[in-house]
Coordinates of C-alpha atoms in Angstrom, one line a residue:
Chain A
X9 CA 2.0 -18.2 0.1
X10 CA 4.6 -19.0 2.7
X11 CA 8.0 -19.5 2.5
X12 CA 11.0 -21.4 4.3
X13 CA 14.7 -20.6 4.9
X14 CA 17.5 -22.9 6.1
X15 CA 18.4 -20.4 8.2
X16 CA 14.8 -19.1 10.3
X17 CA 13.9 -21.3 12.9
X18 CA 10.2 -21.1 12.7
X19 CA 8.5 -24.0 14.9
X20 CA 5.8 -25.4 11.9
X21 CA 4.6 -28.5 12.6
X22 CA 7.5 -30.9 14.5
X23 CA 8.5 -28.8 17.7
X24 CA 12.3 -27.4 17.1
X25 CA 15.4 -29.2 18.6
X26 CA 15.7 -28.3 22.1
X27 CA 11.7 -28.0 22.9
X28 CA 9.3 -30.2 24.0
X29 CA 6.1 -30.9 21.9
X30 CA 3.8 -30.7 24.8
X31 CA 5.5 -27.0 25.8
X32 CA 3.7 -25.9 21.9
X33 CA 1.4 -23.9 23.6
X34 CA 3.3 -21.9 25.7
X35 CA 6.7 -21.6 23.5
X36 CA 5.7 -21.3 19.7
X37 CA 4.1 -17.8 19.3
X38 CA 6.6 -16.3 21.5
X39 CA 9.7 -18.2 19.4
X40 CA 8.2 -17.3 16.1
X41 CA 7.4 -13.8 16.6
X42 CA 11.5 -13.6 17.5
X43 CA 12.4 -15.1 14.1
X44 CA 10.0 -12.3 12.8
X45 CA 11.5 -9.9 13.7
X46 CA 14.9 -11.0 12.7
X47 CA 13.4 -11.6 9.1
X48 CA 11.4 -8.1 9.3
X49 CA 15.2 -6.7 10.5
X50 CA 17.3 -8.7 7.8
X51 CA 15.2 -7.5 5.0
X52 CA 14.8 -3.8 6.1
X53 CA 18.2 -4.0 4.7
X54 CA 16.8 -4.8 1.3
X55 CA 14.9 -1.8 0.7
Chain B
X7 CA -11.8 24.7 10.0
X8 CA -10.1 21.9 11.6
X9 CA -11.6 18.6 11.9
X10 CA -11.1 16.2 15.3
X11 CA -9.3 13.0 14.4
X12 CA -12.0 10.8 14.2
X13 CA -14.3 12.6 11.2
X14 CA -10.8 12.6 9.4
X15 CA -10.6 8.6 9.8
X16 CA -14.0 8.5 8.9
X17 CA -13.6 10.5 5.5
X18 CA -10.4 8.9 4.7
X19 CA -11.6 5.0 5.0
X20 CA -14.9 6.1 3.1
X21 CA -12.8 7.7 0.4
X22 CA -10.6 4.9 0.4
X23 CA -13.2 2.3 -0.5
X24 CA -14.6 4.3 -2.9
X25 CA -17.2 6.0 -1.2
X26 CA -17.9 9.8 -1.0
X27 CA -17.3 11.8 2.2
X28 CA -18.0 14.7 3.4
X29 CA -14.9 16.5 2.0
X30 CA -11.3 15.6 0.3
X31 CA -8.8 14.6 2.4
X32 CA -5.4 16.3 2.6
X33 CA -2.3 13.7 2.3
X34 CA 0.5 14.8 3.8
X35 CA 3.8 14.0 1.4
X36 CA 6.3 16.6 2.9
X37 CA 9.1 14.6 4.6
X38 CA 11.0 14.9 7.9
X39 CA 13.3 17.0 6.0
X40 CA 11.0 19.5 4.8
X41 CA 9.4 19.6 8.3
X42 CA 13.3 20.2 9.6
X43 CA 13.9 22.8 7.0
X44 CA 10.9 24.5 7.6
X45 CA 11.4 25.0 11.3
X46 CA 14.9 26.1 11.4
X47 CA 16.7 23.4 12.6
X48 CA 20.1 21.9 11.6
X49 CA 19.9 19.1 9.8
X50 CA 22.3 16.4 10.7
X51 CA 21.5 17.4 14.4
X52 CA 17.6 16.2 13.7
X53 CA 18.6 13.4 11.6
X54 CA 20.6 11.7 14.7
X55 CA 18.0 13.0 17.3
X56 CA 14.8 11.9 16.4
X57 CA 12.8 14.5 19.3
X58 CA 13.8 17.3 16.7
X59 CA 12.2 16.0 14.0
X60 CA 9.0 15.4 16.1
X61 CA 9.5 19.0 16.9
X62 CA 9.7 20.7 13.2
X63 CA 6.5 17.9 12.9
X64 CA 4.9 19.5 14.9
X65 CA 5.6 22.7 13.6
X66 CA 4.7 22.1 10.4
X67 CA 0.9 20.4 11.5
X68 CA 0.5 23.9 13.3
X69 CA 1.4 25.9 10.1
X70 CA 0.3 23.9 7.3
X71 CA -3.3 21.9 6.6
X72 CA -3.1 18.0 6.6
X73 CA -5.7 15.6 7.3
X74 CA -3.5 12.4 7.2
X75 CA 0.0 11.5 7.3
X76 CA 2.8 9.2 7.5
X77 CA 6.8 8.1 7.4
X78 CA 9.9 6.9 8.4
X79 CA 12.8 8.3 7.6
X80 CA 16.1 7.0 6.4
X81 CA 18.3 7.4 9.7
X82 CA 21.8 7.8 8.8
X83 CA 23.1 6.1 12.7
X84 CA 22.0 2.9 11.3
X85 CA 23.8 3.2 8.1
X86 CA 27.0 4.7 9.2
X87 CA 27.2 1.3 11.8
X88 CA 27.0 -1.0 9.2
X89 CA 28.9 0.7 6.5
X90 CA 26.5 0.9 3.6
X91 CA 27.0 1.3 0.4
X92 CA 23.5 0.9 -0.8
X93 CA 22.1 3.6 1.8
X94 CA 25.1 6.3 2.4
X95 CA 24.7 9.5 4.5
X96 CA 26.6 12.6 2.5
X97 CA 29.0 14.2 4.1
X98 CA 27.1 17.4 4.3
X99 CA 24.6 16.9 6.5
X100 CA 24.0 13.3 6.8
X101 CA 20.8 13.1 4.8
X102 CA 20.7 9.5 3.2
X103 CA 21.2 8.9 -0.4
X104 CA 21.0 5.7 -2.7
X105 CA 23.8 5.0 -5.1
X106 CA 23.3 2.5 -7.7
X107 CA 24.4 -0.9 -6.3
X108 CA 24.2 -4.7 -7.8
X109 CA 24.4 -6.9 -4.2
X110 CA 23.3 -10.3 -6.5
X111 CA 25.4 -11.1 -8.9
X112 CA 24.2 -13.0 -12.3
X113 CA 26.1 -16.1 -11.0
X114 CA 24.3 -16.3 -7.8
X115 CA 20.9 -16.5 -9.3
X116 CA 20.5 -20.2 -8.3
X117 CA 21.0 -19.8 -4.9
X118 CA 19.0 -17.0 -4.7
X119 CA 15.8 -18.8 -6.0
X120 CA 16.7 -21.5 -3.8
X121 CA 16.6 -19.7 -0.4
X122 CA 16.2 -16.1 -1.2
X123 CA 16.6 -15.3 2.6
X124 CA 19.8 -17.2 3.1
X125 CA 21.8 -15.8 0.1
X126 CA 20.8 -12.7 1.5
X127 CA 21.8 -13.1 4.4
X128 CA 25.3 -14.9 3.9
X129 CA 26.0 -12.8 0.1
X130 CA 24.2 -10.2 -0.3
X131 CA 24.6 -8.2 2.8
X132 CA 28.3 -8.5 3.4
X133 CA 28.5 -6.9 0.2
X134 CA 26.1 -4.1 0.8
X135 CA 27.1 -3.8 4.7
X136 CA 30.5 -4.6 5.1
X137 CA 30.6 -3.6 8.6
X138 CA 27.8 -7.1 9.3
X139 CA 30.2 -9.0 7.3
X140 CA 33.1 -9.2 9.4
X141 CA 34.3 -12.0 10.7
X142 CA 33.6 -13.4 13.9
X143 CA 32.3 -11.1 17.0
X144 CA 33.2 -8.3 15.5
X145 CA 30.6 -8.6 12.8
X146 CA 28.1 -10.3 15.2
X147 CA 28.5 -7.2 17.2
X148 CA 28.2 -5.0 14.3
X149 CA 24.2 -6.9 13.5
X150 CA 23.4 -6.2 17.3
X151 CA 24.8 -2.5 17.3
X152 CA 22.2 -1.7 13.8
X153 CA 19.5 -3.5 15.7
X154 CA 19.7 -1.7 18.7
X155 CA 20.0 1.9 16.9
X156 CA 17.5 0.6 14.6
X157 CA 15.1 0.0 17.4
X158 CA 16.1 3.1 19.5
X159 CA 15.7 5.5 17.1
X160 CA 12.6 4.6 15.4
X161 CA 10.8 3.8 18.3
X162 CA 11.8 7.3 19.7
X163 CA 10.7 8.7 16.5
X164 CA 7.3 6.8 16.4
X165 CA 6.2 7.5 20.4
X166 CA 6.9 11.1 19.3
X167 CA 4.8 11.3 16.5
X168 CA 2.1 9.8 17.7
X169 CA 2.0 12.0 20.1
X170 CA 1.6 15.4 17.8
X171 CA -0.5 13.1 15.7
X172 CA -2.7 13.3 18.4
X173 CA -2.7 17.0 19.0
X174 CA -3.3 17.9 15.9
X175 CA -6.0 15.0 14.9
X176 CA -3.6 13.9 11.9
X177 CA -4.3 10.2 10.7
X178 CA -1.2 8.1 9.9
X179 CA -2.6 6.3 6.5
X180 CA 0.8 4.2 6.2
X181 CA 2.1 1.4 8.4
X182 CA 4.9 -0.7 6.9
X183 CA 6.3 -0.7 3.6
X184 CA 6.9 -3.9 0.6
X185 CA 7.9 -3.8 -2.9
X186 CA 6.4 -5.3 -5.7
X187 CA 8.7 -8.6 -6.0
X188 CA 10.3 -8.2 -9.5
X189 CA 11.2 -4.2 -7.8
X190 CA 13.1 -6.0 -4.7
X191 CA 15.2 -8.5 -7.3
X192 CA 15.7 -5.0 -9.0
X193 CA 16.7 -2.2 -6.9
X194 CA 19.3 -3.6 -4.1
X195 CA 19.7 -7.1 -5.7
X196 CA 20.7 -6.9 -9.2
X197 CA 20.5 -2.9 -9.6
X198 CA 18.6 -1.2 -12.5
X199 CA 21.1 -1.8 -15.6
X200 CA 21.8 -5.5 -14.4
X201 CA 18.0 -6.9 -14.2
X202 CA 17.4 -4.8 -17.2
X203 CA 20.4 -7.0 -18.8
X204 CA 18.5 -10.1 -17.3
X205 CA 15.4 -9.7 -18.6
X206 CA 16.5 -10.2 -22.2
X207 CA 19.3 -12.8 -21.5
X208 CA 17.9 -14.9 -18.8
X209 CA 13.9 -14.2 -18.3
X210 CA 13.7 -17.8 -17.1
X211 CA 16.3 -17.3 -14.2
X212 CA 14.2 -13.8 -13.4
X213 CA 10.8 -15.1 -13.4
X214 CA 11.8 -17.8 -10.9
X215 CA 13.8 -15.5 -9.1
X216 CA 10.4 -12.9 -8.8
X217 CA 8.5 -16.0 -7.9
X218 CA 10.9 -17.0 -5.1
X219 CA 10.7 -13.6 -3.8
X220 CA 6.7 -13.3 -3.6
X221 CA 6.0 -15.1 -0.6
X222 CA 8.9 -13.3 1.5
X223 CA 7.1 -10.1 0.6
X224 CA 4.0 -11.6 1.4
X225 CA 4.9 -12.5 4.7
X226 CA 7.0 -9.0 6.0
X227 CA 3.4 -7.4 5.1
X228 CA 1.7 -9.5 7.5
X229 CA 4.7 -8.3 10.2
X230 CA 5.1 -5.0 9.5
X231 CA 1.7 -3.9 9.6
X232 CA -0.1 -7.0 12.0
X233 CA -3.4 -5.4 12.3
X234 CA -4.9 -5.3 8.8
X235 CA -8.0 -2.6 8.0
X236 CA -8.5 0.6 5.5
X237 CA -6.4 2.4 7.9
X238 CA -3.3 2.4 7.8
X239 CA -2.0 1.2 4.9
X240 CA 1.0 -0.9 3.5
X241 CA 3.0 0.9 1.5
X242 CA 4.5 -0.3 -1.8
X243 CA 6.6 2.1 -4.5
X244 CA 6.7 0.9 -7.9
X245 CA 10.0 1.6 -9.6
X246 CA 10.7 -0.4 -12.8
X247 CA 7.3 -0.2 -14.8
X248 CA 7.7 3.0 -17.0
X249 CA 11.6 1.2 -18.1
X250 CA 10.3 -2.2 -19.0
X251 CA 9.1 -2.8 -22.6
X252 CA 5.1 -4.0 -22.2
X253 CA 5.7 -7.4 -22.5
X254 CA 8.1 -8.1 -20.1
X255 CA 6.3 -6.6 -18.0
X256 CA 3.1 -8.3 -18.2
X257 CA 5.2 -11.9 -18.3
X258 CA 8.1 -10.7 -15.5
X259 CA 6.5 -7.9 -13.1
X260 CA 2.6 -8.4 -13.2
X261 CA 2.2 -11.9 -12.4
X262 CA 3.3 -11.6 -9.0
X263 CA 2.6 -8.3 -8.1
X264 CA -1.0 -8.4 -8.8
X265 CA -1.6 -12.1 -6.9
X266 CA 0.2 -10.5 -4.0
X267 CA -1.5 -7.5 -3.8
X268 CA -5.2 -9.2 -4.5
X269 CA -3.9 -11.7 -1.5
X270 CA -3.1 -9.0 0.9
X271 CA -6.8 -7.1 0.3
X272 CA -9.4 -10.2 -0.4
X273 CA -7.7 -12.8 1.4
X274 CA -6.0 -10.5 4.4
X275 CA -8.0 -7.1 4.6
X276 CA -5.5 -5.1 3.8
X277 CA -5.6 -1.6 1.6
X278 CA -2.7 -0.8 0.0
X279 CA -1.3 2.9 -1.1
X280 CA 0.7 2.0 -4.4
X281 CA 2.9 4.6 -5.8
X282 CA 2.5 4.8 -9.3
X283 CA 6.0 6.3 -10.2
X284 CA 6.2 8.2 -13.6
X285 CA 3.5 7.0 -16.1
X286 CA 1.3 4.3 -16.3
X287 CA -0.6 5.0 -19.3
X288 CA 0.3 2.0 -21.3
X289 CA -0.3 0.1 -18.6
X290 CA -4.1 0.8 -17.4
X291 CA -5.9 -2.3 -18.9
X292 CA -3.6 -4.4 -15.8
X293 CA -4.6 -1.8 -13.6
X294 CA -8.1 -2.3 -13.9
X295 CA -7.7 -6.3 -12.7
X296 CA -6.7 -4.6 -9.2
X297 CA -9.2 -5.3 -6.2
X298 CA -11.0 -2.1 -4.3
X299 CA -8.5 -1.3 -1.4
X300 CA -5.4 0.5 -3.7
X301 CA -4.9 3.7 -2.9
X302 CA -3.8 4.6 -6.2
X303 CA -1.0 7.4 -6.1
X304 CA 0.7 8.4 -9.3
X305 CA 3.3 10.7 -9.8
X306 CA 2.5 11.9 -13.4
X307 CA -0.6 10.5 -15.0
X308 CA -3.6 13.1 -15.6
X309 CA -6.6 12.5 -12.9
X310 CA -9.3 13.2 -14.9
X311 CA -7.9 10.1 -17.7
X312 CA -7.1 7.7 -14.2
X313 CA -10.9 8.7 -12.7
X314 CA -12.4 7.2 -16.2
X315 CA -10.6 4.1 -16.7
X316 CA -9.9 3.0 -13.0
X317 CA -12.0 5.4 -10.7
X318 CA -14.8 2.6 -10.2
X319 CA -12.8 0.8 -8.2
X320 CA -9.4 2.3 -7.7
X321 CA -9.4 5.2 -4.7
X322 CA -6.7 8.0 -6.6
X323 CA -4.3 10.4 -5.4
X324 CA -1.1 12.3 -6.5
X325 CA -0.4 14.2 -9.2
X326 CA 0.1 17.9 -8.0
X327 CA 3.1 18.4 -9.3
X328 CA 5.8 19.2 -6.6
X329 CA 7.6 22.3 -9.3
X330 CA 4.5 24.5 -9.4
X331 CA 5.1 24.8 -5.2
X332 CA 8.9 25.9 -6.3
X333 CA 8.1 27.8 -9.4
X334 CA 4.8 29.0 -9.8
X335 CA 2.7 31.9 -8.1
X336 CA 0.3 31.1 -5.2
X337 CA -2.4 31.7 -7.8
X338 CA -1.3 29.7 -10.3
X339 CA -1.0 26.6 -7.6
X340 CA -4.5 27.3 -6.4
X341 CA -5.4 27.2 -9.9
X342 CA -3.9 23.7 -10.7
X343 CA -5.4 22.2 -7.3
X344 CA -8.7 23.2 -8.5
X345 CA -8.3 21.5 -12.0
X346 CA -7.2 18.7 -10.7
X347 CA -9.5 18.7 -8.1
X348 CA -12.8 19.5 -10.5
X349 CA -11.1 16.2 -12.8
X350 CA -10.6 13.6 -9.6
X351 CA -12.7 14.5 -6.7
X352 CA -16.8 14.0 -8.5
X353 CA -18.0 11.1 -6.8
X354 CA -15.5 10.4 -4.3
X355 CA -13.3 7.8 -4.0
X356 CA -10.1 10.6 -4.2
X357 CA -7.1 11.3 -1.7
X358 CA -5.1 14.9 -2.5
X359 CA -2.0 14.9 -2.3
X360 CA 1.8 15.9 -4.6
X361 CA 3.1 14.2 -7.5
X362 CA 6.2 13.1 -4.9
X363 CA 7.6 13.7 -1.5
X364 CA 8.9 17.4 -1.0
X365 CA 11.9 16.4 0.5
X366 CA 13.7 20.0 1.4
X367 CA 12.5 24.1 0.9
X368 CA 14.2 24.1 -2.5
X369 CA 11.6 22.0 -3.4
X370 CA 8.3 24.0 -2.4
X371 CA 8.1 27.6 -0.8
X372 CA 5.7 26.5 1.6
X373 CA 3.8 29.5 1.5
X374 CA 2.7 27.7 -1.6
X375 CA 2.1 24.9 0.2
X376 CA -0.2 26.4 2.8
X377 CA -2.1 28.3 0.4
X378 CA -2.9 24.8 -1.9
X379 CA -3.9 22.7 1.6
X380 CA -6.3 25.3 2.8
X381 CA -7.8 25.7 -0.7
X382 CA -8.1 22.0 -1.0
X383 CA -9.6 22.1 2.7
X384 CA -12.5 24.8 1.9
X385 CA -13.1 24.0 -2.0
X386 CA -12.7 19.8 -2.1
X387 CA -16.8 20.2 -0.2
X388 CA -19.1 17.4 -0.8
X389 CA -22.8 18.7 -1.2

């Protein structure tokens, strides 16, 4: 059940503009869990 | 007698899953504002400085019996920032209420189920928050001042309460809170009277828009509460239910609540307290489809019917009602505790706890209070 949004920059599968495929490893959990929260944040808003 | 944190998890989880142990648990549902009440203090004061709400916390563990616990208020610095009108701190004393609002409208539907989170984000929250929908910095700076309160404040208020959680060997039950998806299109989006207006002219438009909003809900579980177990819970209050005619509810609202709550217990381990607001009567054949793992608290519904047609599976809780603790002798309260108590308790698999959150003093002389906890405490024995 997961979703997508033009607007969260989650790195999926290709690595996002600006990163390096082979830095995956070191950069995707800590740039997810940033787009998290700003999700988590937005949508405390909603309720 | 009071019991050390750890037999309290253990007699909560085993209750949770059904299981009986060795006594019934005492569910804390008096709010920070109670608590604030109770202990003296001035309201608005505590409500911008989280350390005094720990305080009257505190205060009230010392005074009054709980075995578990659990919130996060509404914190009216956030609100005031951002310039709600969905969330608006009264004059009074700052205490946040919730006006009816409509922050979709019927024309915006489309975009919605396209990318819920962007029309969110770029219609519905200017509306609701004028203050983030400035213009330029100023509205960028307005986002960065409610995140920074926002993080401030609660993380203030959490270190704090986990602190007197501690000391007094109270187990928070509750970590993060979701909505049942057709309740989110509902309450903020298109407001009571609007999706009530949907549902008969556009059911199409609102089951797509419910299934767009199932995975979002989905995935701020899994972030707002990252360690799943029986303890603590996710949270979910269910508001439209009791005002939707059977059969829109079992084509619009039950669908996707019941995949994403049987998703966030089989496939995630998750429990989940669900707050059965008003009554669910008419609606207990769906309720028996529900996986072990609810915590299932209603606000109206007689026990002793809910233990026989979902108590195999279902852990209960609720239904003390709130009025008796404003109204009614300390005897009489005892009285109804033990009724409801000889109805849910046999067997196990039963939380205690009120009919709804006693939000102030006018809503429960807590002498009431005390008396109906320790009672609970002593009588809800296991042998």
């Amino acid at each position: 059940m997961e979703f997508t949004s033009e607007l969260l920059k989650y790195w999926n599968e290709e690595p996002l503009e600006g990163y390096k495929a082979e830095d995956k490893d070191i950069v995707k959990d800590p740039l997810n869990k940033v787009e998290d929260a700003l999700f988590a944040f937005i949508m405390s808003l909603m309720y | 007698m009071k019991l050390t944190y750890d037999q309290r998890a253990e007699m909560i989880k085993k209750a949770i899953m059904g299981e009986k142990p060795e006594r019934v648990p005492v569910v804390c549902k008096a709010e920070p504002s109670f608590a604030v009440e109770y202990a003296g203090y001035d309201m608005k004061e505590a409500l911008w400085n989280p350390d005094l709400i720990v305080k009257a916390t505190d205060k009230m563990y010392e005074d009054i019996y709980f075995d578990a616990g659990g919130n996060m208020p509404r914190f009216p610095m956030f609100y005031k920032i951002s310039g709600s009108r969905t969330f608006v701190p009264r004059e009074l004393d700052h205490f946040v209420q919730h006006p009816e609002v409509t922050g979709l409208m019927f024309e915006e539907y489309d975009d919605y189920i396209a990318d819920p989170f962007k029309c969110i984000v770029e219609k519905v929250i200017p509306r609701l928050y004028p203050n983030l929908g400035k213009p330029g910095a100023e509205g960028n700076l307005n986002f960065l001042r409610c995140m920074i309160a926002d993080n401030q404040i609660k993380s203030r208020y959490l270190a704090g309460c986990a602190e007197i959680e501690r000391k007094h060997g109270i187990v928070n039950i509750r970590r993060g809170a979701i909505e049942a998806p057709f309740d989110f299109l509902a309450d903020l989006l298109r407001g009571f009277t609007g999706i009530l207006l949907d549902v008969r002219r556009d059911p199409g438009r609102v089951a797509a828009a419910v299934e767009a909003t199932t995975p979002l809900m989905y995935r701020l579980a899994k972030i707002l509460n990252p360690t799943p177990g029986i303890i603590p819970s996710l949270f979910m209050p269910l508001h439209m239910p009791s005002y939707m005619r059977t059969k829109d509810f079992e084509k619009l609202y039950w669908p996707s609540f019941k995949k994403l709550v049987t998703d966030l217990i089989e496939k995630d381990g998750y429990t989940i307290q669900i707050f059965f607001e008003k009554n669910w009567t008419r609606f207990y054949d769906y309720l028996q489809e529900l996986p072990r793992g609810v915590i299932a608290y209603f606000e109206e519904d007689d026990l002793g019917v809910v233990k026989e047609k979902l108590g195999k599976k279902l852990c209960i809780m609720g239904n003390f009602p709130i009025s008796m603790l404003r109204l009614n002798t300390k005897q009489e309260c005892i009285d109804k505790a033990k009724e409801i108590l000889d109805k849910a308790a046999p067997g196990g698999g039963y939380l205690f706890t009120m009919d709804k959150s006693i939000l102030s003093l006018t809503d429960a002389k807590p002498e009431n209070l005390i008396a109906v906890n320790e009672f609970v405490h002593e009588y809800g024995v296991y042998r």
